[in-house]
Amino acid sequence: LIASLEQVDQTYIMVKPDGVQRGLVGEIISRFEKKGFKLTGLKLFQCSKELAEEHYKDLKGKSFFPKLIDYITSGPVVCMAWEGVGVVASARKLIGATDPLQAEPGTIRGDLAVQTGRNIVHGSDSPENGKREIGLWFNEAELCQWNPAQAPWLR
Ligand code: RTP
């Protein structure tokens, strides 16, 4: 009863092109699965410049913005929607600091990356942005709301 009162959030997680090219897709998905969050959307996708710019619109004024757009559009990314209580903040912890050299060992970036410009994974920074980004990257039909089966399928 208490658990049902807790807010279930959604976060948008994305394996960036360098993560895909380095063969880290399975490893990254695995970290979120093992933690216990629920996968509700998953696809390999080559994004347009327009979509990348919309996704990172809050960073539009930054000097690194054009290079960030080149980076994100340089090859396919793996788009994921994950759901759970506290999933936004927890995913940010699992991912680690933006600069992989500052990221703690045990985090995805801390274990697997060295450069900010090749930091292999994205995670939404608030529940509001989680919803916004999932809406940006997925169609409704690509998302699944599901629960573990309660009974055996066959007897
Ligand atoms: P993300 O959105 O990808 O999860 O990353 P974040 O919140 O940890 O970092 P944010 O400040 O939102 O920056 C987005 C991405 O832009 C690249 N970046 N490059 N050269 C630079 O100084 C610089 N700063 C940021 C990184 O790929 C970062 O993840």
mmCIF file of C-alpha atoms and ligand atoms in Angstrom:
data_model
loop_
_atom_site.group_PDB
_atom_site.id
_atom_site.type_symbol
_atom_site.label_atom_id
_atom_site.label_comp_id
_atom_site.label_asym_id
_atom_site.label_seq_id
_atom_site.Cartn_x
_atom_site.Cartn_y
_atom_site.Cartn_z
ATOM 1 C CA LEU A 1 0.000 0.000 0.000
ATOM 2 C CA ILE A 2 2.813 2.391 0.928
ATOM 3 C CA ALA A 3 4.706 1.608 -2.299
ATOM 4 C CA SER A 4 1.631 2.427 -4.347
ATOM 5 C CA LEU A 5 1.665 5.955 -2.903
ATOM 6 C CA GLU A 6 5.184 6.575 -4.164
ATOM 7 C CA GLN A 7 5.589 8.508 -7.384
ATOM 8 C CA VAL A 8 6.721 6.351 -10.327
ATOM 9 C CA ASP A 9 8.912 8.408 -12.657
ATOM 10 C CA GLN A 10 10.247 7.952 -16.170
ATOM 11 C CA THR A 11 13.698 8.755 -17.470
ATOM 12 C CA TYR A 12 15.161 8.902 -20.953
ATOM 13 C CA ILE A 13 18.487 7.077 -21.218
ATOM 14 C CA MET A 14 20.492 7.106 -24.429
ATOM 15 C CA VAL A 15 23.648 5.249 -25.407
ATOM 16 C CA LYS A 16 25.515 7.864 -27.449
ATOM 17 C CA PRO A 17 27.227 7.004 -30.776
ATOM 18 C CA ASP A 18 30.597 6.278 -29.106
ATOM 19 C CA GLY A 19 28.936 3.808 -26.719
ATOM 20 C CA VAL A 20 27.301 1.993 -29.644
ATOM 21 C CA GLN A 21 30.561 1.951 -31.648
ATOM 22 C CA ARG A 22 32.555 0.628 -28.671
ATOM 23 C CA GLY A 23 30.152 -2.274 -28.187
ATOM 24 C CA LEU A 24 28.900 -1.072 -24.786
ATOM 25 C CA VAL A 25 25.145 -1.250 -25.466
ATOM 26 C CA GLY A 26 24.607 -4.531 -23.589
ATOM 27 C CA GLU A 27 26.790 -3.479 -20.662
ATOM 28 C CA ILE A 28 24.890 -0.183 -20.254
ATOM 29 C CA ILE A 29 21.422 -1.754 -20.534
ATOM 30 C CA SER A 30 22.541 -4.379 -18.037
ATOM 31 C CA ARG A 31 23.371 -1.798 -15.346
ATOM 32 C CA PHE A 32 19.795 -0.461 -15.378
ATOM 33 C CA GLU A 33 18.240 -3.936 -15.567
ATOM 34 C CA LYS A 34 20.299 -5.228 -12.651
ATOM 35 C CA LYS A 35 19.431 -2.174 -10.551
ATOM 36 C CA GLY A 36 15.787 -3.183 -10.924
ATOM 37 C CA PHE A 37 14.212 -0.526 -13.121
ATOM 38 C CA LYS A 38 11.611 -1.363 -15.760
ATOM 39 C CA LEU A 39 12.388 -0.961 -19.464
ATOM 40 C CA THR A 40 9.421 0.548 -21.321
ATOM 41 C CA GLY A 41 11.037 1.590 -24.618
ATOM 42 C CA LEU A 42 14.120 0.560 -26.631
ATOM 43 C CA LYS A 43 15.374 1.269 -30.158
ATOM 44 C CA LEU A 44 18.488 1.810 -32.284
ATOM 45 C CA PHE A 45 18.074 5.130 -34.069
ATOM 46 C CA GLN A 46 19.949 7.577 -36.300
ATOM 47 C CA CYS A 47 18.746 11.007 -35.188
ATOM 48 C CA SER A 48 18.467 14.186 -37.254
ATOM 49 C CA LYS A 49 20.255 17.449 -36.480
ATOM 50 C CA GLU A 50 16.830 18.970 -35.713
ATOM 51 C CA LEU A 51 16.004 16.336 -33.081
ATOM 52 C CA ALA A 52 19.465 16.595 -31.477
ATOM 53 C CA GLU A 53 19.080 20.390 -31.274
ATOM 54 C CA GLU A 54 15.623 20.088 -29.706
ATOM 55 C CA HIS A 55 16.877 17.521 -27.181
ATOM 56 C CA TYR A 56 19.779 19.765 -26.119
ATOM 57 C CA LYS A 57 17.917 23.096 -26.546
ATOM 58 C CA ASP A 58 18.879 24.269 -23.011
ATOM 59 C CA LEU A 59 22.558 24.162 -24.087
ATOM 60 C CA LYS A 60 22.027 26.184 -27.284
ATOM 61 C CA GLY A 61 24.175 29.152 -26.134
ATOM 62 C CA LYS A 62 27.178 27.032 -25.104
ATOM 63 C CA SER A 63 30.434 27.144 -27.090
ATOM 64 C CA PHE A 64 30.457 23.335 -27.407
ATOM 65 C CA PHE A 65 26.856 23.150 -28.745
ATOM 66 C CA PRO A 66 27.701 22.673 -32.488
ATOM 67 C CA LYS A 67 30.221 19.944 -31.654
ATOM 68 C CA LEU A 68 27.726 18.305 -29.297
ATOM 69 C CA ILE A 69 25.187 18.131 -32.162
ATOM 70 C CA ASP A 70 27.858 16.671 -34.509
ATOM 71 C CA TYR A 71 28.709 14.082 -31.835
ATOM 72 C CA ILE A 72 25.127 12.967 -31.187
ATOM 73 C CA THR A 73 24.287 12.742 -34.910
ATOM 74 C CA SER A 74 27.568 11.016 -35.881
ATOM 75 C CA GLY A 75 26.036 7.517 -35.800
ATOM 76 C CA PRO A 76 23.133 5.551 -34.376
ATOM 77 C CA VAL A 77 22.189 5.904 -30.723
ATOM 78 C CA VAL A 78 20.230 3.504 -28.501
ATOM 79 C CA CYS A 79 17.137 5.199 -27.091
ATOM 80 C CA MET A 80 15.621 3.856 -23.887
ATOM 81 C CA ALA A 81 12.732 4.705 -21.590
ATOM 82 C CA TRP A 82 13.066 3.402 -18.014
ATOM 83 C CA GLU A 83 10.462 3.566 -15.265
ATOM 84 C CA GLY A 84 10.540 3.310 -11.472
ATOM 85 C CA VAL A 85 10.378 5.080 -8.128
ATOM 86 C CA GLY A 86 13.272 7.561 -8.032
ATOM 87 C CA VAL A 87 14.529 6.426 -11.434
ATOM 88 C CA VAL A 88 15.695 9.879 -12.619
ATOM 89 C CA ALA A 89 18.099 10.603 -9.759
ATOM 90 C CA SER A 90 19.156 6.970 -9.447
ATOM 91 C CA ALA A 91 20.011 6.755 -13.162
ATOM 92 C CA ARG A 92 22.124 9.926 -12.874
ATOM 93 C CA LYS A 93 24.017 8.236 -10.003
ATOM 94 C CA LEU A 94 24.505 5.042 -12.013
ATOM 95 C CA ILE A 95 25.784 7.134 -14.963
ATOM 96 C CA GLY A 96 28.190 9.296 -12.910
ATOM 97 C CA ALA A 97 29.570 12.822 -13.419
ATOM 98 C CA THR A 98 29.497 14.515 -16.850
ATOM 99 C CA ASP A 99 33.323 14.483 -16.975
ATOM 100 C CA PRO A 100 34.232 10.782 -16.862
ATOM 101 C CA LEU A 101 37.525 11.584 -15.104
ATOM 102 C CA GLN A 102 35.475 13.021 -12.223
ATOM 103 C CA ALA A 103 32.979 10.133 -12.269
ATOM 104 C CA GLU A 104 33.355 7.647 -9.410
ATOM 105 C CA PRO A 105 34.556 4.110 -10.127
ATOM 106 C CA GLY A 106 31.503 1.867 -10.184
ATOM 107 C CA THR A 107 29.533 4.329 -12.310
ATOM 108 C CA ILE A 108 29.092 3.779 -16.048
ATOM 109 C CA ARG A 109 31.222 6.780 -17.038
ATOM 110 C CA GLY A 110 33.677 6.180 -14.169
ATOM 111 C CA ASP A 111 34.288 2.625 -15.343
ATOM 112 C CA LEU A 112 34.057 2.975 -19.116
ATOM 113 C CA ALA A 113 34.947 6.494 -20.335
ATOM 114 C CA VAL A 114 37.605 9.226 -20.119
ATOM 115 C CA GLN A 115 36.423 12.244 -22.164
ATOM 116 C CA THR A 116 33.467 14.611 -21.590
ATOM 117 C CA GLY A 117 33.000 14.745 -25.374
ATOM 118 C CA ARG A 118 32.782 10.929 -25.466
ATOM 119 C CA ASN A 119 30.916 10.179 -22.277
ATOM 120 C CA ILE A 120 28.891 7.300 -23.823
ATOM 121 C CA VAL A 121 25.493 7.820 -22.189
ATOM 122 C CA HIS A 122 22.795 10.407 -21.483
ATOM 123 C CA GLY A 123 20.249 10.499 -18.654
ATOM 124 C CA SER A 124 17.433 13.013 -18.058
ATOM 125 C CA ASP A 125 18.109 15.524 -15.272
ATOM 126 C CA SER A 126 14.548 15.836 -13.869
ATOM 127 C CA PRO A 127 11.235 13.917 -13.984
ATOM 128 C CA GLU A 128 9.830 16.736 -16.179
ATOM 129 C CA ASN A 129 12.681 16.381 -18.654
ATOM 130 C CA GLY A 130 12.320 12.589 -18.498
ATOM 131 C CA LYS A 131 8.742 12.916 -19.769
ATOM 132 C CA ARG A 132 9.688 15.588 -22.302
ATOM 133 C CA GLU A 133 12.605 13.600 -23.726
ATOM 134 C CA ILE A 134 10.688 10.293 -23.930
ATOM 135 C CA GLY A 135 7.982 12.190 -25.857
ATOM 136 C CA LEU A 136 10.638 13.628 -28.152
ATOM 137 C CA TRP A 137 12.416 10.361 -28.987
ATOM 138 C CA PHE A 138 9.542 7.845 -28.974
ATOM 139 C CA ASN A 139 6.117 7.500 -30.577
ATOM 140 C CA GLU A 140 3.361 6.333 -28.231
ATOM 141 C CA ALA A 141 3.220 2.963 -30.087
ATOM 142 C CA GLU A 142 6.911 2.330 -29.355
ATOM 143 C CA LEU A 143 6.380 2.423 -25.575
ATOM 144 C CA CYS A 144 5.084 -0.586 -23.592
ATOM 145 C CA GLN A 145 3.361 -0.419 -20.238
ATOM 146 C CA TRP A 146 3.744 -3.903 -18.759
ATOM 147 C CA ASN A 147 3.815 -5.918 -15.523
ATOM 148 C CA PRO A 148 5.353 -9.311 -14.748
ATOM 149 C CA ALA A 149 2.949 -12.167 -15.476
ATOM 150 C CA GLN A 150 1.128 -13.392 -12.367
ATOM 151 C CA ALA A 151 0.321 -16.894 -13.645
ATOM 152 C CA PRO A 152 2.096 -19.439 -15.870
ATOM 153 C CA TRP A 153 1.299 -19.104 -19.580
ATOM 154 C CA LEU A 154 0.983 -22.862 -20.134
ATOM 155 C CA ARG A 155 -0.022 -25.735 -17.888
HETATM 156 P P1 RTP B 1 23.752 14.342 -20.583
HETATM 157 O O1 RTP B 1 22.732 15.455 -20.745
HETATM 158 O O2 RTP B 1 24.348 13.886 -21.875
HETATM 159 O O3 RTP B 1 23.302 13.229 -19.685
HETATM 160 O O4 RTP B 1 24.975 14.987 -19.845
HETATM 161 P P2 RTP B 1 25.028 15.831 -18.517
HETATM 162 O O5 RTP B 1 23.666 16.198 -18.026
HETATM 163 O O6 RTP B 1 25.934 15.075 -17.612
HETATM 164 O O7 RTP B 1 25.786 17.136 -19.037
HETATM 165 P P3 RTP B 1 25.223 18.480 -19.714
HETATM 166 O O8 RTP B 1 25.861 19.604 -18.998
HETATM 167 O O9 RTP B 1 23.739 18.452 -19.885
HETATM 168 O O10 RTP B 1 25.907 18.389 -21.161
HETATM 169 C C1 RTP B 1 25.379 17.566 -22.144
HETATM 170 C C2 RTP B 1 26.505 16.872 -22.871
HETATM 171 O O11 RTP B 1 27.275 17.842 -23.602
HETATM 172 C C3 RTP B 1 28.634 17.416 -23.637
HETATM 173 N N1 RTP B 1 29.448 18.450 -23.006
HETATM 174 N N2 RTP B 1 30.597 18.857 -23.503
HETATM 175 N N3 RTP B 1 33.055 20.282 -23.898
HETATM 176 C C4 RTP B 1 32.329 20.530 -22.834
HETATM 177 O O12 RTP B 1 32.672 21.311 -22.014
HETATM 178 C C5 RTP B 1 31.059 19.803 -22.677
HETATM 179 N N4 RTP B 1 30.210 19.977 -21.683
HETATM 180 C C6 RTP B 1 29.193 19.135 -21.898
HETATM 181 C C7 RTP B 1 28.728 16.117 -22.892
HETATM 182 O O13 RTP B 1 28.603 15.039 -23.849
HETATM 183 C C8 RTP B 1 27.514 16.157 -21.986
HETATM 184 O O14 RTP B 1 27.108 14.867 -21.609
#
